[in-house]
Coordinates of C-alpha atoms and ligand atoms in Angstrom, one line a residue:
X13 CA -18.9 5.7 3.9
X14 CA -15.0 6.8 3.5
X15 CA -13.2 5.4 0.5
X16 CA -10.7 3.4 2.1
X17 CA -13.7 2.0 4.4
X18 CA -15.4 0.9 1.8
X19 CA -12.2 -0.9 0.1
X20 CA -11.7 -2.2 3.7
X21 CA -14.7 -4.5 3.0
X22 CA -13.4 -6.2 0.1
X23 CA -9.5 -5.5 0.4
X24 CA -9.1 -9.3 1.6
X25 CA -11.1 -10.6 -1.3
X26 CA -9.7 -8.6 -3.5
X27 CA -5.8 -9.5 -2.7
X28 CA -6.2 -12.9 -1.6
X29 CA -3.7 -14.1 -4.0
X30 CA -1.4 -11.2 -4.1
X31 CA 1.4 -12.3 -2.3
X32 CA 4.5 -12.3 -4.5
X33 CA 6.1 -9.3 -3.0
X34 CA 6.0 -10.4 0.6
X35 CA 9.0 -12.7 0.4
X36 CA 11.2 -9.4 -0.2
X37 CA 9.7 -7.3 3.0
X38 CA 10.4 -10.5 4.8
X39 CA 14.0 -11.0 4.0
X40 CA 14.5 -7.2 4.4
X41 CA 13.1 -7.8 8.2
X42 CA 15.3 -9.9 8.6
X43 CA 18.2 -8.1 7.2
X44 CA 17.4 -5.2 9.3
X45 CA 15.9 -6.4 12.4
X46 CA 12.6 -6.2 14.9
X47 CA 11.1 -3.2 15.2
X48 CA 9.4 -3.0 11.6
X49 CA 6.9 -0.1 11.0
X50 CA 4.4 -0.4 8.2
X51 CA 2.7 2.8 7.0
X52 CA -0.5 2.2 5.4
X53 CA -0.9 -1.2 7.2
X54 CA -4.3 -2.0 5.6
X55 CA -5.7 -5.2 6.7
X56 CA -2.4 -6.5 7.6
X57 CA -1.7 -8.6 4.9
X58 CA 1.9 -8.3 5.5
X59 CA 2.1 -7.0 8.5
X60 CA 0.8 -10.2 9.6
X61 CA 3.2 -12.7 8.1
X62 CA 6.3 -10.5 9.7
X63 CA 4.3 -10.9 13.0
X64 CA 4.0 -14.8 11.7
X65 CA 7.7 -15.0 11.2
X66 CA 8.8 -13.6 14.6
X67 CA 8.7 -9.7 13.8
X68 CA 7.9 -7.1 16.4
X69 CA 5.9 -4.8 13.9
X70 CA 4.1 -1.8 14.5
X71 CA 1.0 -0.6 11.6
X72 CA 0.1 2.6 11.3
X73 CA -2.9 3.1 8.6
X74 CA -5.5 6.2 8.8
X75 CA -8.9 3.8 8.1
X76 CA -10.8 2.5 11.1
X77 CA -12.2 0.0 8.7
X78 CA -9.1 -1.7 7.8
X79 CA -7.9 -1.4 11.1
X80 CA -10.7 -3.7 12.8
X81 CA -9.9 -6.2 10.0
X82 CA -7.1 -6.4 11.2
X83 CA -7.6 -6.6 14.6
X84 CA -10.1 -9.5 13.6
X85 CA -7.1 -11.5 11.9
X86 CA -5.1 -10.9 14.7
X87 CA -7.1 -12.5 17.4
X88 CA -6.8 -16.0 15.6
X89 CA -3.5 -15.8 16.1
X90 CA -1.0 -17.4 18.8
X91 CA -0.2 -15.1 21.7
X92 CA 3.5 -14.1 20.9
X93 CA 2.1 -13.3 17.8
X94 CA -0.4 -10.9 19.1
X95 CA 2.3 -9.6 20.9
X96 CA 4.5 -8.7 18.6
X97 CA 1.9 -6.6 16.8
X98 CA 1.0 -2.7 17.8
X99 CA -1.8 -1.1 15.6
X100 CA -2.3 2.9 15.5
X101 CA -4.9 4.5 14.2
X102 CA -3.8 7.4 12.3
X103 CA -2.2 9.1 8.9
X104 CA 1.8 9.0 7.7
X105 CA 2.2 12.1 7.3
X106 CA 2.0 13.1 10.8
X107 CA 2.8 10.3 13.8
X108 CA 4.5 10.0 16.4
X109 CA 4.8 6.8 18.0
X110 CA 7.2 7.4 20.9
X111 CA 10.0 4.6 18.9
X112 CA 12.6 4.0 16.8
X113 CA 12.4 1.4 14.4
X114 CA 15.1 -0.4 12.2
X115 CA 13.1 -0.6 9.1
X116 CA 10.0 1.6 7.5
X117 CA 7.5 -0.2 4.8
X118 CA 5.4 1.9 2.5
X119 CA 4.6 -0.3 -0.1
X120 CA 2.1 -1.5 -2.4
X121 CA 1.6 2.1 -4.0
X122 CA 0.8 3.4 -0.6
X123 CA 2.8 6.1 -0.8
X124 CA 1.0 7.5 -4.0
X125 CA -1.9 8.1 -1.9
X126 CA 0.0 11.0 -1.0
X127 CA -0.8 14.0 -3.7
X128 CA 1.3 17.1 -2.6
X129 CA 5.0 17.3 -2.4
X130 CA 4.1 18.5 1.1
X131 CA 2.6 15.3 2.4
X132 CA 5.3 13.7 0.8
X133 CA 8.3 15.8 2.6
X134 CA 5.6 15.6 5.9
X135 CA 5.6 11.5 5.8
X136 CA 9.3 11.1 5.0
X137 CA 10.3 13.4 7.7
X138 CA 8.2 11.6 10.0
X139 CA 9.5 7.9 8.7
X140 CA 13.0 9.5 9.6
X141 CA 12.5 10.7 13.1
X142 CA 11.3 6.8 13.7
X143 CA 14.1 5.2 12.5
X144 CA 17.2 4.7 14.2
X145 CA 20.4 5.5 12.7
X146 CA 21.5 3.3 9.1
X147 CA 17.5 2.1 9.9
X148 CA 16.2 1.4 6.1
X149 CA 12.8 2.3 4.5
X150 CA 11.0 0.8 1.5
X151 CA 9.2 2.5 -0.9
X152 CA 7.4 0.2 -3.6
X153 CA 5.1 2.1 -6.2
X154 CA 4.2 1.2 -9.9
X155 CA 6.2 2.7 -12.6
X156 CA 3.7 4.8 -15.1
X157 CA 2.9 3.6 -18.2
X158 CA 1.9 7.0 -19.6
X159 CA 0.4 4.7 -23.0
X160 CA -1.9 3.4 -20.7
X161 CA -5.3 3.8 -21.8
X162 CA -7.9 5.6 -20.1
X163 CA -11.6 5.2 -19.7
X164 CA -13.5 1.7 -18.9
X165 CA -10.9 -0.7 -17.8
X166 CA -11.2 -4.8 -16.8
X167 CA -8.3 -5.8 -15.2
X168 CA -7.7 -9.3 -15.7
X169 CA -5.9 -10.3 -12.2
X170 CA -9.3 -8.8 -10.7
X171 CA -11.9 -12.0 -11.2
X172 CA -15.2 -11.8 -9.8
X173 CA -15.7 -11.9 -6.1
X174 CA -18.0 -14.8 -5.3
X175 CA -20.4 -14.4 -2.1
X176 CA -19.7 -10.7 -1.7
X177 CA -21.1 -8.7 -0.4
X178 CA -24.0 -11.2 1.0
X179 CA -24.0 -15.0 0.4
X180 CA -25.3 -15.6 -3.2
X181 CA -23.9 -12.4 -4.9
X182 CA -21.3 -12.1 -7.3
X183 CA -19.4 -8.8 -7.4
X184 CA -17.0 -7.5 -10.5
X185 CA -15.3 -4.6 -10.2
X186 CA -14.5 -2.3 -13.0
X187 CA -12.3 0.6 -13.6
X188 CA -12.8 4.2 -15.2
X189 CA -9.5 6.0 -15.3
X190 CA -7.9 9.0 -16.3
X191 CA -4.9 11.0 -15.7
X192 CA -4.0 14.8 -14.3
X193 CA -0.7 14.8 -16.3
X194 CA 0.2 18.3 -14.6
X195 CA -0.5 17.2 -11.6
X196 CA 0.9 13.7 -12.2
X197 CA -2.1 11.9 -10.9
X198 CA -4.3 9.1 -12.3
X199 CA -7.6 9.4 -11.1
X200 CA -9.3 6.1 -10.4
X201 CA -13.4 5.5 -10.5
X202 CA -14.2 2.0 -8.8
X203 CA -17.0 0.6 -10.0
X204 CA -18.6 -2.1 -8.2
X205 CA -21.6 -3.8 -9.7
X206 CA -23.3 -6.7 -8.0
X207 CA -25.5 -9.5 -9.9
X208 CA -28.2 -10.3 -6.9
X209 CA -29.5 -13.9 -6.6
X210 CA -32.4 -13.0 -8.0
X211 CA -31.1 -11.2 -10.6
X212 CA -30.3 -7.8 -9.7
X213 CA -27.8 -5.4 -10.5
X214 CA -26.8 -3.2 -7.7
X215 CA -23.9 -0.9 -8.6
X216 CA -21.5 1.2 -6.5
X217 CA -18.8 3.7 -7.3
X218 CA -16.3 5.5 -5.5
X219 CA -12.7 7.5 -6.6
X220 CA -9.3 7.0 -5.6
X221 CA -6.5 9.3 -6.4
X222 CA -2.8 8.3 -6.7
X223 CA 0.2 10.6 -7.4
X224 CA 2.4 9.0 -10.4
X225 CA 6.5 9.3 -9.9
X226 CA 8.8 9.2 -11.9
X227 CA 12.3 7.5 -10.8
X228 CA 14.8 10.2 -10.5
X229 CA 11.8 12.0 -8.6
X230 CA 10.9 9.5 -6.3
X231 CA 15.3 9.6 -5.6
X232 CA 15.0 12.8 -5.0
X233 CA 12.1 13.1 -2.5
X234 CA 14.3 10.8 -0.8
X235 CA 17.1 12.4 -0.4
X236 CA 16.3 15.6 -0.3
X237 CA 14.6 14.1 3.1
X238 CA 17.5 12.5 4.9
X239 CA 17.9 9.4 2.9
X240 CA 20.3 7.6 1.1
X241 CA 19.5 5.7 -1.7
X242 CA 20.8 1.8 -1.6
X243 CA 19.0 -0.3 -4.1
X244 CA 16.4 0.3 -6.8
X245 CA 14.8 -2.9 -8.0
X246 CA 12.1 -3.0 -11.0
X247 CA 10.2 -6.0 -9.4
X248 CA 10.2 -7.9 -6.4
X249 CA 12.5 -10.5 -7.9
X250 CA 15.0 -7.6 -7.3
X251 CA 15.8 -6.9 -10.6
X252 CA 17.8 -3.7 -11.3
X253 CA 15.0 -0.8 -12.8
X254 CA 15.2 -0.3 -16.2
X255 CA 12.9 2.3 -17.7
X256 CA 11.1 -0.9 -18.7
X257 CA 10.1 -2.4 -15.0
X258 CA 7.0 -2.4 -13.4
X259 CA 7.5 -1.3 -10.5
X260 CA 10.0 1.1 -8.7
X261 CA 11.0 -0.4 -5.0
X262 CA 14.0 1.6 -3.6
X263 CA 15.8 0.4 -0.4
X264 CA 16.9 4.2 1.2
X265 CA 19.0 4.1 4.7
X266 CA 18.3 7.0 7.4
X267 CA 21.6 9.0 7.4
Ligands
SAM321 C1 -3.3 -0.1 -1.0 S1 -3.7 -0.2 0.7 C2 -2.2 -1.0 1.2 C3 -2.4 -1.8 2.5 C4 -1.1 -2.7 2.8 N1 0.1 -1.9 2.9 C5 -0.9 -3.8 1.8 O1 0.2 -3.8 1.3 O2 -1.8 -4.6 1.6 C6 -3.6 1.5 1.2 C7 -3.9 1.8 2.7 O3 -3.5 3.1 2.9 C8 -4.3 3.7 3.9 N2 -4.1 5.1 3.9 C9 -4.5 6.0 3.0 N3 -4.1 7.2 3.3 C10 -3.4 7.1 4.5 C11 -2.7 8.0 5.3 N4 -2.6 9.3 5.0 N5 -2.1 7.6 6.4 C12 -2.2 6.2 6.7 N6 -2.8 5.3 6.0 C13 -3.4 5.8 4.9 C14 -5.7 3.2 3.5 O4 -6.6 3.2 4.6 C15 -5.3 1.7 3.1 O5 -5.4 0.8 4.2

């Protein structure tokens, strides 16, 4: 089974409460306008509530997985909402959708899936071609901590999943991590175990890689590709970066 696939089964349970950042996509929709685009859709946990809150939206996202979870949300909803939302199946860093949208989303570190500068120039010049002129894109990804331990990690937002993956079970999930600091990548091991009902440990792994930036980097990716930098918050609260914030979220506009 593919990575993302195999995240696509617990994505939902595993983000149920992660919600804080979608207040900012929303009043950036609204600031900019229907069409949004979302690279890296996922299973539409935000593309949905733009869809919710009126927004023609378009996802793109590369796992067929997270894609049919989508879809499966998206069925329970109204039909204007349906209708606002197109799904494609395929990867960032080469689409072509036929439209111009007034804002771009890649958020939630989605954009560090991306390892190679070329991707990265590939997906940006893409994002451009599909945006119409002063259209804005969003780029959220963490800000490394290079003190951040490696090895075993328990992260404490991530409780045990109840009832996954069958009725009964209880599923933690654990990290092993270490980082490339050439190559500016943190490698990533999930490990899933499972306590059966009747007792049983079932255990399953699988890796994740994601490029690390740093800020005047991730600026200049940007601009070297078209963009203009506008804003660069530190959290979703928008608070100006510091070299202290968690997060890195810059607000570029297509020139
Ligand atoms: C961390 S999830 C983010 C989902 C969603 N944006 C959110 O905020 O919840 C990352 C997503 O990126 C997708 N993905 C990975 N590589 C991709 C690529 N090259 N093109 C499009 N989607 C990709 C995965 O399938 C996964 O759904």
């Amino acid at each position: 089974m593919d990575k993302y696939d195999m995240i696509a089964e617990f994505y939902d349970l595993w983000t149920k409460d992660y919600k804080v950042d979608i207040p900012l996509w929303l009043e950036y929709a609204e600031k900019c306008g229907s069409p949004v685009l979302e690279l890296a859709c996922g299973t539409g946990r935000v593309l949905l509530p733009l869809a919710q809150k009126g927004f023609e939206i378009t996802g793109v996202d590369i796992s067929e997985k997270m894609l049919e979870k989508t879809k499966e949300k998206i069925k329970k909803e109204k039909d204007d909402v349906q209708k606002r939302i197109t799904l494609t199946k395929g990867s960032m860093i080469d689409f072509d959708l036929n439209k111009k949208f007034n804002l771009a989303l890649i958020i939630f570190n989605s954009f560090q899936l991306l390892l190679t500068q070329k991707e990265h120039d590939f997906c940006l010049s893409c994002v451009h071609k599909h945006l119409n002129p002063n259209g804005k894109l969003i780029v959220s990804a963490f800000y490394p901590d290079l003190t951040r331990p490696e090895g075993v990690l328990k992260n404490d937002r991530d409780k045990p999943i109840p009832d996954y993956p069958e009725k009964g079970d209880l599923t933690e999930i654990l990290y092993y991590q270490f980082f490339d600091h050439a190559k500016q990548i943190t490698d990533i091991r999930f490990i899933l175990d499972t306590v059966k009902l009747n007792g049983g440990l079932k255990r399953r792994e699988f890796d994740l890689k994601l490029r690390y930036f740093f800020p005047a980097e991730l600026e200049r990716i940007l601009i070297s590709n078209g963009f203009e930098i506008e804003e660069f918050f530190g959290s979703y609260d928008k608070s100006k970066f510091t070299g202290k914030s968690p997060l890195m979220i810059l607000v570029a506009k297509r020139k």
